XYZ file of C-alpha atoms in Angstrom:
651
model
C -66.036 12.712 20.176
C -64.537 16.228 19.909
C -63.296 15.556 23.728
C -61.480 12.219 23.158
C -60.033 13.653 19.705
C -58.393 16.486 21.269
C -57.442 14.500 24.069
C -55.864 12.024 21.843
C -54.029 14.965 20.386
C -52.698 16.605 23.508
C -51.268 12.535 24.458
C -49.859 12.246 21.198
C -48.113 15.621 21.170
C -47.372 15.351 25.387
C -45.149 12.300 23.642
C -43.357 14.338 20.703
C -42.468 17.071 23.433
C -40.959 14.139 25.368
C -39.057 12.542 22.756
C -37.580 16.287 21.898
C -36.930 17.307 25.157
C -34.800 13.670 25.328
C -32.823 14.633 22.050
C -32.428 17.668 23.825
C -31.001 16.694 26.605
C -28.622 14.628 24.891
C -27.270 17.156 22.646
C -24.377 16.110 24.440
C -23.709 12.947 24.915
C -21.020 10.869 22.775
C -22.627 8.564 20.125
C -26.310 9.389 21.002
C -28.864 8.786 18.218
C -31.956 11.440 17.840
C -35.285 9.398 17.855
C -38.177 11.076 16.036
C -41.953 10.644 16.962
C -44.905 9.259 14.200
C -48.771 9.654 14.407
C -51.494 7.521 12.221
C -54.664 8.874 12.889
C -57.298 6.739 14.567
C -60.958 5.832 12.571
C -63.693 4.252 14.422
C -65.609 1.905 11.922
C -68.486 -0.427 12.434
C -68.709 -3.937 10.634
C -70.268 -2.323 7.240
C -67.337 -0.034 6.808
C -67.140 3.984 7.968
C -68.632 5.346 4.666
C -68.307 8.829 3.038
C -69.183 10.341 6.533
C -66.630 8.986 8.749
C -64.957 10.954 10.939
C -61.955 10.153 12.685
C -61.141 9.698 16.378
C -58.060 11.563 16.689
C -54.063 10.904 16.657
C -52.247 7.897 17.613
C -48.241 7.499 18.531
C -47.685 4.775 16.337
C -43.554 4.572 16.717
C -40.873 6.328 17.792
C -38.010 5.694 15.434
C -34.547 6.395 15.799
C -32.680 7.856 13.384
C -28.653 6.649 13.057
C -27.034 9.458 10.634
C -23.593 10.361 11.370
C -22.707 12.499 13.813
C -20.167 14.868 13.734
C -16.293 13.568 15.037
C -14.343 15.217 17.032
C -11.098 15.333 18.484
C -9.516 14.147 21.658
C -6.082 13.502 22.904
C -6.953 10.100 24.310
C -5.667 7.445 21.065
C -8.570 4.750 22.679
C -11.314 7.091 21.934
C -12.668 5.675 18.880
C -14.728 7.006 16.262
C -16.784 5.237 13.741
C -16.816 6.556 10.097
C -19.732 5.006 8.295
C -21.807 2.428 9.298
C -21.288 -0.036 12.174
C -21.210 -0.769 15.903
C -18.924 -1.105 18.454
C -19.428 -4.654 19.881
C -19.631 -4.218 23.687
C -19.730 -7.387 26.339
C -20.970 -7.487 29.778
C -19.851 -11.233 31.060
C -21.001 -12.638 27.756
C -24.047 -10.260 27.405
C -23.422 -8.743 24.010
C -24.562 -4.936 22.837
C -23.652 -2.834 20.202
C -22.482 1.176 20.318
C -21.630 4.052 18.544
C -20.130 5.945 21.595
C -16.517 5.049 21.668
C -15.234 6.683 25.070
C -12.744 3.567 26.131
C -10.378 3.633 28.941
C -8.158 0.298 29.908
C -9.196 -1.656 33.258
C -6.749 -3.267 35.895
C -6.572 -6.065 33.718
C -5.931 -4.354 30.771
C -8.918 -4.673 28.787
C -10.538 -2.059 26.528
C -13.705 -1.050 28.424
C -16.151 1.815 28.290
C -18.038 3.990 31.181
C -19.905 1.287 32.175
C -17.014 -1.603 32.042
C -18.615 -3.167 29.127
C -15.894 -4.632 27.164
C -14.777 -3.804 23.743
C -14.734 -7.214 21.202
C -12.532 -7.373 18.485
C -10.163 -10.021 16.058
C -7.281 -11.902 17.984
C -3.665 -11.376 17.136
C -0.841 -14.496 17.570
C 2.305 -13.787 19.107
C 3.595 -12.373 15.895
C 1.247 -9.665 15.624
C -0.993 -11.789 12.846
C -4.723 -10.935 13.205
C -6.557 -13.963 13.253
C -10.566 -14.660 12.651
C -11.110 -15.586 16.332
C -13.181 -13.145 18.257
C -12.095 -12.043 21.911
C -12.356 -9.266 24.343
C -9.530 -6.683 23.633
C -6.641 -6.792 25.597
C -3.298 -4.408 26.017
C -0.364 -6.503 27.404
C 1.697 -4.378 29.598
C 4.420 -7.491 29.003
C 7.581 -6.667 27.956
C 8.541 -7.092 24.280
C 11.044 -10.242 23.754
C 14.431 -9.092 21.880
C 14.547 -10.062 18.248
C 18.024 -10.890 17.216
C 19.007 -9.649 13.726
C 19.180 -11.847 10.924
C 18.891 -9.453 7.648
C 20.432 -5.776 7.086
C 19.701 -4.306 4.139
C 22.523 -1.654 2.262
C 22.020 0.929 -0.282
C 25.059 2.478 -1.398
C 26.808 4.011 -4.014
C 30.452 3.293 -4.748
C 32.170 5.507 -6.779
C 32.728 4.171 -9.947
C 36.222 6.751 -10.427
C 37.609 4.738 -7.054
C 40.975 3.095 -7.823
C 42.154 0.111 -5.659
C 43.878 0.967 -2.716
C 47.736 1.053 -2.922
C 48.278 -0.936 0.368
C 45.984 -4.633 0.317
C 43.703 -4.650 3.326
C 44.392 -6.943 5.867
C 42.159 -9.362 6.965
C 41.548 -10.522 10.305
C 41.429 -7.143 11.937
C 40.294 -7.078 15.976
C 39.704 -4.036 18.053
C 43.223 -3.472 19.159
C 44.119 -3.801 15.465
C 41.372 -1.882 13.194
C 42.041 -2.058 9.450
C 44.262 0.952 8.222
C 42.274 3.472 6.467
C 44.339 3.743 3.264
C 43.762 -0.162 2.923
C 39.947 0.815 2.120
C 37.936 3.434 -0.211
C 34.953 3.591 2.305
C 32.770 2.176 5.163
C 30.088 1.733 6.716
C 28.118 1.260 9.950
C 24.841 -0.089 11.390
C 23.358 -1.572 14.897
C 22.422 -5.151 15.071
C 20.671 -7.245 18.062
C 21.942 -10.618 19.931
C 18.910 -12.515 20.860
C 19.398 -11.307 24.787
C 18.691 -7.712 22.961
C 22.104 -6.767 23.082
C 23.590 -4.100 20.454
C 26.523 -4.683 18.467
C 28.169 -2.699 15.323
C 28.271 -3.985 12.441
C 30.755 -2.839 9.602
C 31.141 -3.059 6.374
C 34.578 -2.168 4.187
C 34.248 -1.437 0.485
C 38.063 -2.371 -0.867
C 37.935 -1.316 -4.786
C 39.092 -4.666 -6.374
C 41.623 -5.082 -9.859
C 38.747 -6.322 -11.847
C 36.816 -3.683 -13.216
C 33.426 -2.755 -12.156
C 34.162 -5.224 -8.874
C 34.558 -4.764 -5.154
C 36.068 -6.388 -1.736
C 33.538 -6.386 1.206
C 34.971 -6.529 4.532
C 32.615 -7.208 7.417
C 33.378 -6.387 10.893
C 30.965 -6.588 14.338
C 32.420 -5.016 17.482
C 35.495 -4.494 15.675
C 36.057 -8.415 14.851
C 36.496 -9.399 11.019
C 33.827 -11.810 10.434
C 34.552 -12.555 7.021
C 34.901 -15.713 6.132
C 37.818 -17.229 4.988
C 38.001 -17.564 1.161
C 37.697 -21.573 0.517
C 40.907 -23.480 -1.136
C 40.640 -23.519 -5.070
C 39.317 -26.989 -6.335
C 41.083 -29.234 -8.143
C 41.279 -30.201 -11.397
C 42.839 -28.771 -14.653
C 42.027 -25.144 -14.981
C 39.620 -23.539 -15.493
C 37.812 -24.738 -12.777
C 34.559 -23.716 -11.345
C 34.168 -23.035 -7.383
C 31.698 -25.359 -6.127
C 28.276 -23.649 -5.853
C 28.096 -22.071 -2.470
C 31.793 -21.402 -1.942
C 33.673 -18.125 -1.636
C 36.874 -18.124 -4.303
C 38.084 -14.812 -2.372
C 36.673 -12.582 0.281
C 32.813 -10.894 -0.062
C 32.660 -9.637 -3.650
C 30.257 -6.993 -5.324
C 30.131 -6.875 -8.853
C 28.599 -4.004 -11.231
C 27.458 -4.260 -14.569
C 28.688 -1.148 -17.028
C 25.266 0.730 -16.185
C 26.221 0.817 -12.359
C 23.472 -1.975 -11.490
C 24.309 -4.677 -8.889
C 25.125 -7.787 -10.609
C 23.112 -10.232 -7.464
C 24.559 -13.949 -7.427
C 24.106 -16.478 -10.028
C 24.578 -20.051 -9.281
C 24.915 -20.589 -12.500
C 28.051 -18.954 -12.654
C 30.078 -19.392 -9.980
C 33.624 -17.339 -9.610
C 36.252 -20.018 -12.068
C 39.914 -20.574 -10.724
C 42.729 -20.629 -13.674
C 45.627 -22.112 -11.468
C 48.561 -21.354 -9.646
C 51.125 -18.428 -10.820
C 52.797 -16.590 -11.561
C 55.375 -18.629 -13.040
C 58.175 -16.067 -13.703
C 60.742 -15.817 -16.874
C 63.523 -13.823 -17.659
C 63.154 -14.092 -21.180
C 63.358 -11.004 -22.841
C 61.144 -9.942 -25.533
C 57.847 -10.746 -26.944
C 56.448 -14.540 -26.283
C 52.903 -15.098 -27.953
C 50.143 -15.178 -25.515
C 46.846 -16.449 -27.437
C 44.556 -13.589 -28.636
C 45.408 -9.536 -27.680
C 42.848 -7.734 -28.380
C 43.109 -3.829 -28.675
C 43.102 -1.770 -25.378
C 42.884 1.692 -24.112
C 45.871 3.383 -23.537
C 46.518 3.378 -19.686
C 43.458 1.238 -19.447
C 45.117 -2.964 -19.796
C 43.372 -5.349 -18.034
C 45.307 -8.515 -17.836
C 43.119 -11.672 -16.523
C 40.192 -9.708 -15.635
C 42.365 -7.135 -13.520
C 42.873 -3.743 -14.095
C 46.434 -2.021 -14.714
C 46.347 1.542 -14.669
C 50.103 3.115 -15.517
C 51.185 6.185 -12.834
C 52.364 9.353 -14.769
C 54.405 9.882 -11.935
C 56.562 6.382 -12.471
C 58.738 7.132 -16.073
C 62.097 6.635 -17.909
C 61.983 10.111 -18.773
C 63.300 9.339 -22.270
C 60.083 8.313 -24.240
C 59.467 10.202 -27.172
C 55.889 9.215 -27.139
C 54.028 8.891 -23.699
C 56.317 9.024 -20.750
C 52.690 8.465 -18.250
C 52.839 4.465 -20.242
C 56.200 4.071 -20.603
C 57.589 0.335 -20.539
C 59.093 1.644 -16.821
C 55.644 2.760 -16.107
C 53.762 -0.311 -17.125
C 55.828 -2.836 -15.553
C 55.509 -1.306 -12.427
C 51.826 -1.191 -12.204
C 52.276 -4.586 -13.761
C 53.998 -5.888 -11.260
C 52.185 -4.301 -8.298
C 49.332 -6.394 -8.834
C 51.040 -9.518 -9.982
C 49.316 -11.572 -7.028
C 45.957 -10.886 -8.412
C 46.298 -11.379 -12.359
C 49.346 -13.953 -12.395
C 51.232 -11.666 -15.038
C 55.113 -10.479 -14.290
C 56.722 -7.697 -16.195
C 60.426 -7.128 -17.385
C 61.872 -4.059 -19.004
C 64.669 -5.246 -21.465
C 66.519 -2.347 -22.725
C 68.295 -4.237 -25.813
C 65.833 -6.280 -27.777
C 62.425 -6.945 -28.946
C 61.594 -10.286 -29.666
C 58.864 -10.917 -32.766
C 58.439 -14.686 -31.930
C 57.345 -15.127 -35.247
C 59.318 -17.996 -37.064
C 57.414 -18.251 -40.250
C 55.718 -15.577 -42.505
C 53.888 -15.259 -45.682
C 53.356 -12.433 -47.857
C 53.537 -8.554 -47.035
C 52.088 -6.148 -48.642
C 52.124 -2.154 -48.333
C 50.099 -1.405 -44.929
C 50.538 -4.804 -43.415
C 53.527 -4.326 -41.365
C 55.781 -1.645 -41.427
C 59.051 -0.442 -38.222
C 59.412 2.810 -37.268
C 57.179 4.421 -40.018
C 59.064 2.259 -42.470
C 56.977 -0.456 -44.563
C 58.695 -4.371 -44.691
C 57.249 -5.666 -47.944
C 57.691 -9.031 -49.187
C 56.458 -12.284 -51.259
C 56.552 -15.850 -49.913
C 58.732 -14.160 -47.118
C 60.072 -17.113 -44.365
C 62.224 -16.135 -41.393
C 64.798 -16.097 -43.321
C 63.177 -13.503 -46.003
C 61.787 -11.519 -42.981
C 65.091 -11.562 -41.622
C 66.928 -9.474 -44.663
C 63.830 -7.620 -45.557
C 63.833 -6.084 -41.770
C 67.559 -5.285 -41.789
C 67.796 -4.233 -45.450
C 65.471 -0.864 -43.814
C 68.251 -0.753 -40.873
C 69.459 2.330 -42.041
C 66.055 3.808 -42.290
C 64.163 2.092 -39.340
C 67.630 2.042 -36.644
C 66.409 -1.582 -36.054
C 68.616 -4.950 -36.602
C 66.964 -8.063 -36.886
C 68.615 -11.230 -35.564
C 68.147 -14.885 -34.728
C 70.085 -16.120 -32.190
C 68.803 -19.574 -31.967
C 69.542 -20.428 -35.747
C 66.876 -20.797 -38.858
C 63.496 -21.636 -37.573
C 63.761 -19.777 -34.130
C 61.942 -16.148 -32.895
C 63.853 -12.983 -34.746
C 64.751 -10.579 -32.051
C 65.195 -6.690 -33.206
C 67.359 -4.665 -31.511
C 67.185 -0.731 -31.680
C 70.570 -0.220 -31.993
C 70.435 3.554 -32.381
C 68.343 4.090 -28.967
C 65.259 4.463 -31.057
C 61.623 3.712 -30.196
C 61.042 0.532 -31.952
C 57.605 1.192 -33.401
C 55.573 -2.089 -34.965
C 52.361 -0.907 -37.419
C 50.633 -4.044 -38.159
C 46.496 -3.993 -39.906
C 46.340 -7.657 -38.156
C 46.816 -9.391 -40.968
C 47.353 -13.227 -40.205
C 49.621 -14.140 -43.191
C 50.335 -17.659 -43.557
C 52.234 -19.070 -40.907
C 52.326 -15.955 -39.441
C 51.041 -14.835 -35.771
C 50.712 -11.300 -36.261
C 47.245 -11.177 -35.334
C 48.122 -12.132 -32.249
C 49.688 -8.696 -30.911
C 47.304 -6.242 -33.232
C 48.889 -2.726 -32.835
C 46.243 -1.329 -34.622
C 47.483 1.222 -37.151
C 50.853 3.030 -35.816
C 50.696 3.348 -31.922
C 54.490 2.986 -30.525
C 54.594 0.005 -28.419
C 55.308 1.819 -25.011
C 51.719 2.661 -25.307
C 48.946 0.371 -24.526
C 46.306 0.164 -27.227
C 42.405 -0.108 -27.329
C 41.249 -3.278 -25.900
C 41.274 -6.018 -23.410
C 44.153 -8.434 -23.342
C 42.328 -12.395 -23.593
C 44.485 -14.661 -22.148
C 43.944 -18.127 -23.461
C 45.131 -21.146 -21.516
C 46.600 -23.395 -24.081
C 49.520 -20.605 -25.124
C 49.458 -18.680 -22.463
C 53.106 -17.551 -22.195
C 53.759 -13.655 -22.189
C 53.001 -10.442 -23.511
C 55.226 -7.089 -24.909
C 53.044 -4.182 -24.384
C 55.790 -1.130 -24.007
C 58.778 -0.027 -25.993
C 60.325 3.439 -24.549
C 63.572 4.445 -25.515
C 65.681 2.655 -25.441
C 64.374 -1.041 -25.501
C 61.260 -2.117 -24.600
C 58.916 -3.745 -21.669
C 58.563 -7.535 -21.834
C 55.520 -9.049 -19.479
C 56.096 -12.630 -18.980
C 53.267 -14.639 -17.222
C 53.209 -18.380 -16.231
C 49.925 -20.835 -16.799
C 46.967 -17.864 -16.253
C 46.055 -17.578 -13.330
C 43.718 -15.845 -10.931
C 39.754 -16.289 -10.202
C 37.634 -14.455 -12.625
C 33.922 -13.749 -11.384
C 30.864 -12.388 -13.307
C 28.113 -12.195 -10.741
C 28.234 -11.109 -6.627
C 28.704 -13.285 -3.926
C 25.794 -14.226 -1.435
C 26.906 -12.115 1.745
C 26.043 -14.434 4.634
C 28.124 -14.458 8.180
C 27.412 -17.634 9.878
C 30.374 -17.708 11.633
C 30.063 -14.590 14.806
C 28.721 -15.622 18.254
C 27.797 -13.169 20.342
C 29.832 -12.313 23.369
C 27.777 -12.449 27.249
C 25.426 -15.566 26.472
C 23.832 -14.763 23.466
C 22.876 -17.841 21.266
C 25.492 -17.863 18.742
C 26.528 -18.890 15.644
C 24.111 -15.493 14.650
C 23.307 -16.285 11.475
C 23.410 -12.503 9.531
C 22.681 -12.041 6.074
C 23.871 -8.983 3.987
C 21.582 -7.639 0.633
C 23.217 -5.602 -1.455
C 20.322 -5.581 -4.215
C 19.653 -1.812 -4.267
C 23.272 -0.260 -3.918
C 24.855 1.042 -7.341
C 28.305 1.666 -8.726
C 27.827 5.309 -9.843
C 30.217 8.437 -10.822
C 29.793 10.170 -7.596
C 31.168 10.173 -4.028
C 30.039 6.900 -1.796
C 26.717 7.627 -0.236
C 24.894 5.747 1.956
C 21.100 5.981 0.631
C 19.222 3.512 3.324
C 20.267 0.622 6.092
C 17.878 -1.031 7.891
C 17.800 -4.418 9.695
C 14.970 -6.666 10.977
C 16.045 -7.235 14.696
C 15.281 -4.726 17.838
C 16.223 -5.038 21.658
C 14.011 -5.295 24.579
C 11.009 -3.334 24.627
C 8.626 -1.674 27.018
C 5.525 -0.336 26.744
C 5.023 3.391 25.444
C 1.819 3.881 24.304
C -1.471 2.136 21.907
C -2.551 3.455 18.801
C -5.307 2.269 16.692
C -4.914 2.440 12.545
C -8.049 3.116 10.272
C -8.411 -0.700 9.812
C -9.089 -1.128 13.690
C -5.997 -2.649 14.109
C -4.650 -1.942 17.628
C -0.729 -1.442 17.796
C 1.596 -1.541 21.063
C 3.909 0.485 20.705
C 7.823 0.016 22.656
C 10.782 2.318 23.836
C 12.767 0.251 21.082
C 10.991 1.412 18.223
C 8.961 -1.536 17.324
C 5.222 -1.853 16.744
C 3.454 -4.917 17.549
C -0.619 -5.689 16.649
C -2.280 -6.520 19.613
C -5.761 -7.113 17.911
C -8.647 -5.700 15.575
C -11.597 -3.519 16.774
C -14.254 -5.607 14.879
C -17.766 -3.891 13.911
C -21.312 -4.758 13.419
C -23.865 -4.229 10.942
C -27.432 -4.675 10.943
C -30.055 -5.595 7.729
C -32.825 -3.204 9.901
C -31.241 -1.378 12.345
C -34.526 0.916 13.083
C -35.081 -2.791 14.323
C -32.567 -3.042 17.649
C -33.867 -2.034 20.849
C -32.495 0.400 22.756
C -31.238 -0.362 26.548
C -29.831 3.078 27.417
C -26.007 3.924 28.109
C -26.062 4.738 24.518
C -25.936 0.706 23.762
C -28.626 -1.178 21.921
C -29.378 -5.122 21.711
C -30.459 -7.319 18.331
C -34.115 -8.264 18.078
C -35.845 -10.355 15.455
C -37.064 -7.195 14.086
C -32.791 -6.338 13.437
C -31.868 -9.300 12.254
C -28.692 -10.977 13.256
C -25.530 -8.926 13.726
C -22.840 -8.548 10.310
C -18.967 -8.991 11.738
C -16.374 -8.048 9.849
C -13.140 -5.581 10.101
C -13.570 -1.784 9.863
C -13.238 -0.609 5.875
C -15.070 -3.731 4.763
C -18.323 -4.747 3.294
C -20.364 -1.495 3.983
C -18.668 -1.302 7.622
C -17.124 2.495 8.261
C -13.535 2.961 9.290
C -11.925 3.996 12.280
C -10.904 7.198 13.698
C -8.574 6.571 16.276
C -8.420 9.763 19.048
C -11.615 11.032 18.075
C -15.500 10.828 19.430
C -18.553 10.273 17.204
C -20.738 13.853 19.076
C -24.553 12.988 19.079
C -26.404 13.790 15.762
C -28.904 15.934 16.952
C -29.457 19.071 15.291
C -30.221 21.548 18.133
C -31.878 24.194 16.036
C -34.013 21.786 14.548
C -35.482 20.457 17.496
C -36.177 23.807 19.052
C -38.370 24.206 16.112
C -39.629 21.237 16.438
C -40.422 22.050 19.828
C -42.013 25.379 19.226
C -43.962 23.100 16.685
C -45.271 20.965 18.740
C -45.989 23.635 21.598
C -48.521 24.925 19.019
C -50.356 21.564 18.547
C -50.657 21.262 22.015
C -52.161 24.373 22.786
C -54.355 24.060 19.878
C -55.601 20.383 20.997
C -56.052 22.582 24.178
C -58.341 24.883 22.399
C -60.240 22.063 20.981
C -60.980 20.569 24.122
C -62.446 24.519 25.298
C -64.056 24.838 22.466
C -65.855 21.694 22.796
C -66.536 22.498 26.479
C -67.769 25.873 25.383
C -70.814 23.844 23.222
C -71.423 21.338 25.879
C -71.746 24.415 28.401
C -74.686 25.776 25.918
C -76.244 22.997 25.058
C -77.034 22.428 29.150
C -77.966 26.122 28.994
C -80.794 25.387 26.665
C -83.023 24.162 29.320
């Protein structure tokens, strides 16, 4: 028995110095898993059991088990050598033969399948035209086809308009071509982007930011190849005014609007741009006519109809004693420039200042006063108004009249070339209108006040807003007029075909969502668009996910597929079958699918190899080790020889 013990020993550790000397050897090689050896020992025991003076029969090899720890990654500069992170398999197919690996050395056949050393190829998820990863499984594939244009449909614009920006002195022209580009003092700013045909041609697309009347509103002018594409404002609709555009229709040409934080106001059906009629219908009446509501507004800061009037210090009478920069010369000029977009037309009248009031009620101290000179009163009518104002004349310099007879509008007249200043606490005295031009407390009228001018429709006549020396500024508007708008227009060009054979109409739509209106320089913070030309084929890459990406000379990405991984509920279970692969068993169980990162599936380290997990030092130990128990079973077997030889000898 000693013999076949130690004999049993020197098989069983013959085997561990074989399995070793094979992690050994592949120290080496890419995804290689160390295998370790395990003994039971062997009792020989009869039908009644060995009792308590058994002795056993040596060692037996009962498995050698492979052991699938990590091994260490490391970097290559080939982006399909793949590198598992965690758990899983590579899926591997040989004609429909499946196997599973951990060493991830691919290459690309003629065909242009993923394949490793031994032209097994590599299985993953299949991706639609659109680069969509589907649940079907297939054999990897990289298309060397080229990549179809995409024609643009979508640009998106960040900007910043500058909030200090007045409106350009000449009006930008529409309809611009190459030959004829818009004038650059018709425009506060531009800018430019590349768009895409759908033959993958390029084309330049423009856009020209026109500061509009309105406050907090601008023009957008959009060009491509040098071609206004803009459409055409539609006609106003009909009907008595005010009268909303139709939803979908543009009242005047692409239109941004801001709210007072600088956010973009984006469109709201609900509140399409509303047209107030046809104007301006222009009188010559001098004087004041009452207009509805006026509200108080900020000197050098009247906004008539929604538009903006801003009065040039430059443009004066020179003789104001109060504020030449918003003199009544001043006003009506920057009035009048921008009389086709508010419907209001100003005259300066040098003689008179018409009150249009034809009936009053009682005046007390503080509630109306000319020139610094209170016009106090009971019961007053016209008439009473009339004397009280010209009983002051030598004080105030200011001679009321009524040309038209009792009942009519009492015109003053500064007959001493005097500023004719009205202080009224907006009152409304019976039957009187004086709340209708509020001056708010002593400002001379060739200022404008605090406020916005409202407009109403049913008395919309005219306005007085100046008064220099020596008469005053009369603004006299017909019906109001003008399109008023409170939230942006959709930006969509429908109307641009491409030139060479492109498809065309190109439908191109314009967001605007992220720009702001801001008190700093324009900037352009981001463009982008969604279409690209033709592409070709510049390299693969491979994400975490598994996800394999083509990528062009245009730019563009496109998924191609998903390395897919298996999993295993034994994997000591799968049988190896060399070529660092290994096949399912019953002993596995069946192979787990899924997408790298999920379930308990590793990720994927694209341009990397998994090394082999042996640990060198600790198999030349383990060697060393089992050296020893071999030469010691040796012993055993001399030993035993050495009794044997003097047991013989007894004789």
């Amino acid at each position: 028995m000693d013999f076949n013990s130690a004999l049993s020993g020197l098989k069983a550790t013959s085997s561990e110095l074989s399995v070793i000397s094979n992690n050994i050897a592949n120290v080496s090689t890419n995804g290689f898993k160390s295998s370790r050896t395990e003994f039971a020992d062997i009792y020989a025991n009869s039908n009644g059991g060995g009792g308590k003076t058994a002795i056993g029969s040596g060692v037996l090899l009962s498995a050698v088990t492979q052991q699938f720890g990590q091994g260490q990654i490391s970097f290559t500069d080939n982006n399909l050598d793949l590198a598992i992170s965690g758990k899983g398999f590579f899926i591997m197919s040989n004609n429909g033969s499946i196997a599973y690996s951990r060493a991830g050395s691919f290459g690309v056949d003629k065909n242009g399948y993923i394949v490793n050393n031994t032209d097994q190829r590599l299985r993953g998820f299949l991706a639609d035209n659109l680069g969509n990863i589907t649940g079907a499984q297939t054999d990897l594939q990289i298309s060397t086809a080229t990549l179809a244009p995409k024609p643009s449909s979508a640009v998106n614009v960040n900007v910043n308009l500058d909030a200090t920006s007045e409106p350009p002195t000449a009006p930008f022209v529409a309809g611009f071509t190459p030959v004829l580009p818009p004038d650059p003092s018709t425009y506060n700013s531009s800018t430019s982007t590349t768009i895409y045909d759908s033959l993958g041609n390029s084309h330049i697309m423009t856009s020209y930011f026109v500061k509009a009347h309105a406050e907090n509103t601008w023009r957008v002018y959009v060009g491509i190849d040098g071609s206004d594409v803009t459409p055409v404002p539609n006609t106003p609709p009909v009907g008595v005014p005010p009268m909303p555009y139709p939803t979908g229709e543009l009242a005047q040409p692409y239109t941004l609007v801001f709210n007072t934080s600088g956010g973009y106001i984006v469109n709201n059906p609900a509140t399409p741009a509303t047209y107030y009629g046809p104007g301006p219908v222009t009188s010559t009446t001098s004087g004041l006519v009452n207009s509805g509501s006026l509200q108080p507004l900020n000197l050098n800061d009247l906004t008539l109809n929604s538009v903006a009037i801003t009065a040039s210090s430059s443009t004066s009478d020179g003789s104001s004693t109060t504020d030449n920069g918003a003199s009544s010369i001043a006003l009506a000029a920057a009035i009048n420039q921008n009389t086709a977009s508010h419907g209001v037309t100003a005259s300066v009248n040098p003689n008179v200042l018409d009150l249009g009031i034809a009936t009053f009620g009682n005046l007390a101290a503080g509630d109306f006063s000319i020139n610094g000179v209170p016009i106090i009163g009971v019961n007053a009518n016209e008439t009473d108004l009339l004397n009280l104002i010209n009983a002051q004349t030598a004080t105030t310099g200011v001679v009321g009249t009524q040309p038209g007879g009792a009942g009519t509008s009492i015109i003053l007249t500064a007959n001493d070339s005097r500023n004719i200043q009205l202080i009224t606490d907006g009152t409304q005295a019976t039957g009187a209108n004086f709340a209708n031009f509020n001056l708010n407390g002593g400002v001379a009228l060739n200022q404008a006040q605090r406020g916005t001018i409202n407009l109403v429709t049913n008395s919309n006549q005219g306005i007085i807003v100046g008064g220099p020396n020596p008469g005053h500024a009369g603004l006299v508007s017909g019906p109001q007029s003008g399109i008023v708008q409170t939230s942006s227009d959709p930006i969509d060009i429908s109307n641009w075909t491409p030139a060479g054979g492109a498809f065309g109409p190109q439908q191109v739509s314009l967001n605007f969502n992220n720009s702001t209106q801001y008190g700093a320089p324009f900037s352009v913070l981001a463009l982008s668009q969604n279409g690209y030309s033709t592409g070709l084929l510049a390299g693969v890459n491979v994400d975490s996910s598994g996800v394999l990406f083509a990528k062009y000379n245009n730019g563009q990405s496109l998924a191609l597929g998903q390395v897919a991984l298996a999993n295993f509920g034994n994997v000591q279970g799968l049988s190896p079958q060399g070529n660092t692969s290994w096949v399912e068993t019953f002993s596995s169980g069946s192979a787990l699918i899924g997408a790298p990162g999920t379930a308990e599936l590793g990720t994927i380290q694209s341009g990397a190899l998994e090394s082999s997990n042996v640990e060198l030092t600790d198999e030349l130990v383990e060697l060393i080790v089992a050296q020893r128990n071999f030469q010691a079973n040796a012993q055993s077997i001399k030993t035993a020889d050495a009794v044997t030889q003097t047991i013989i000898n007894l004789r």
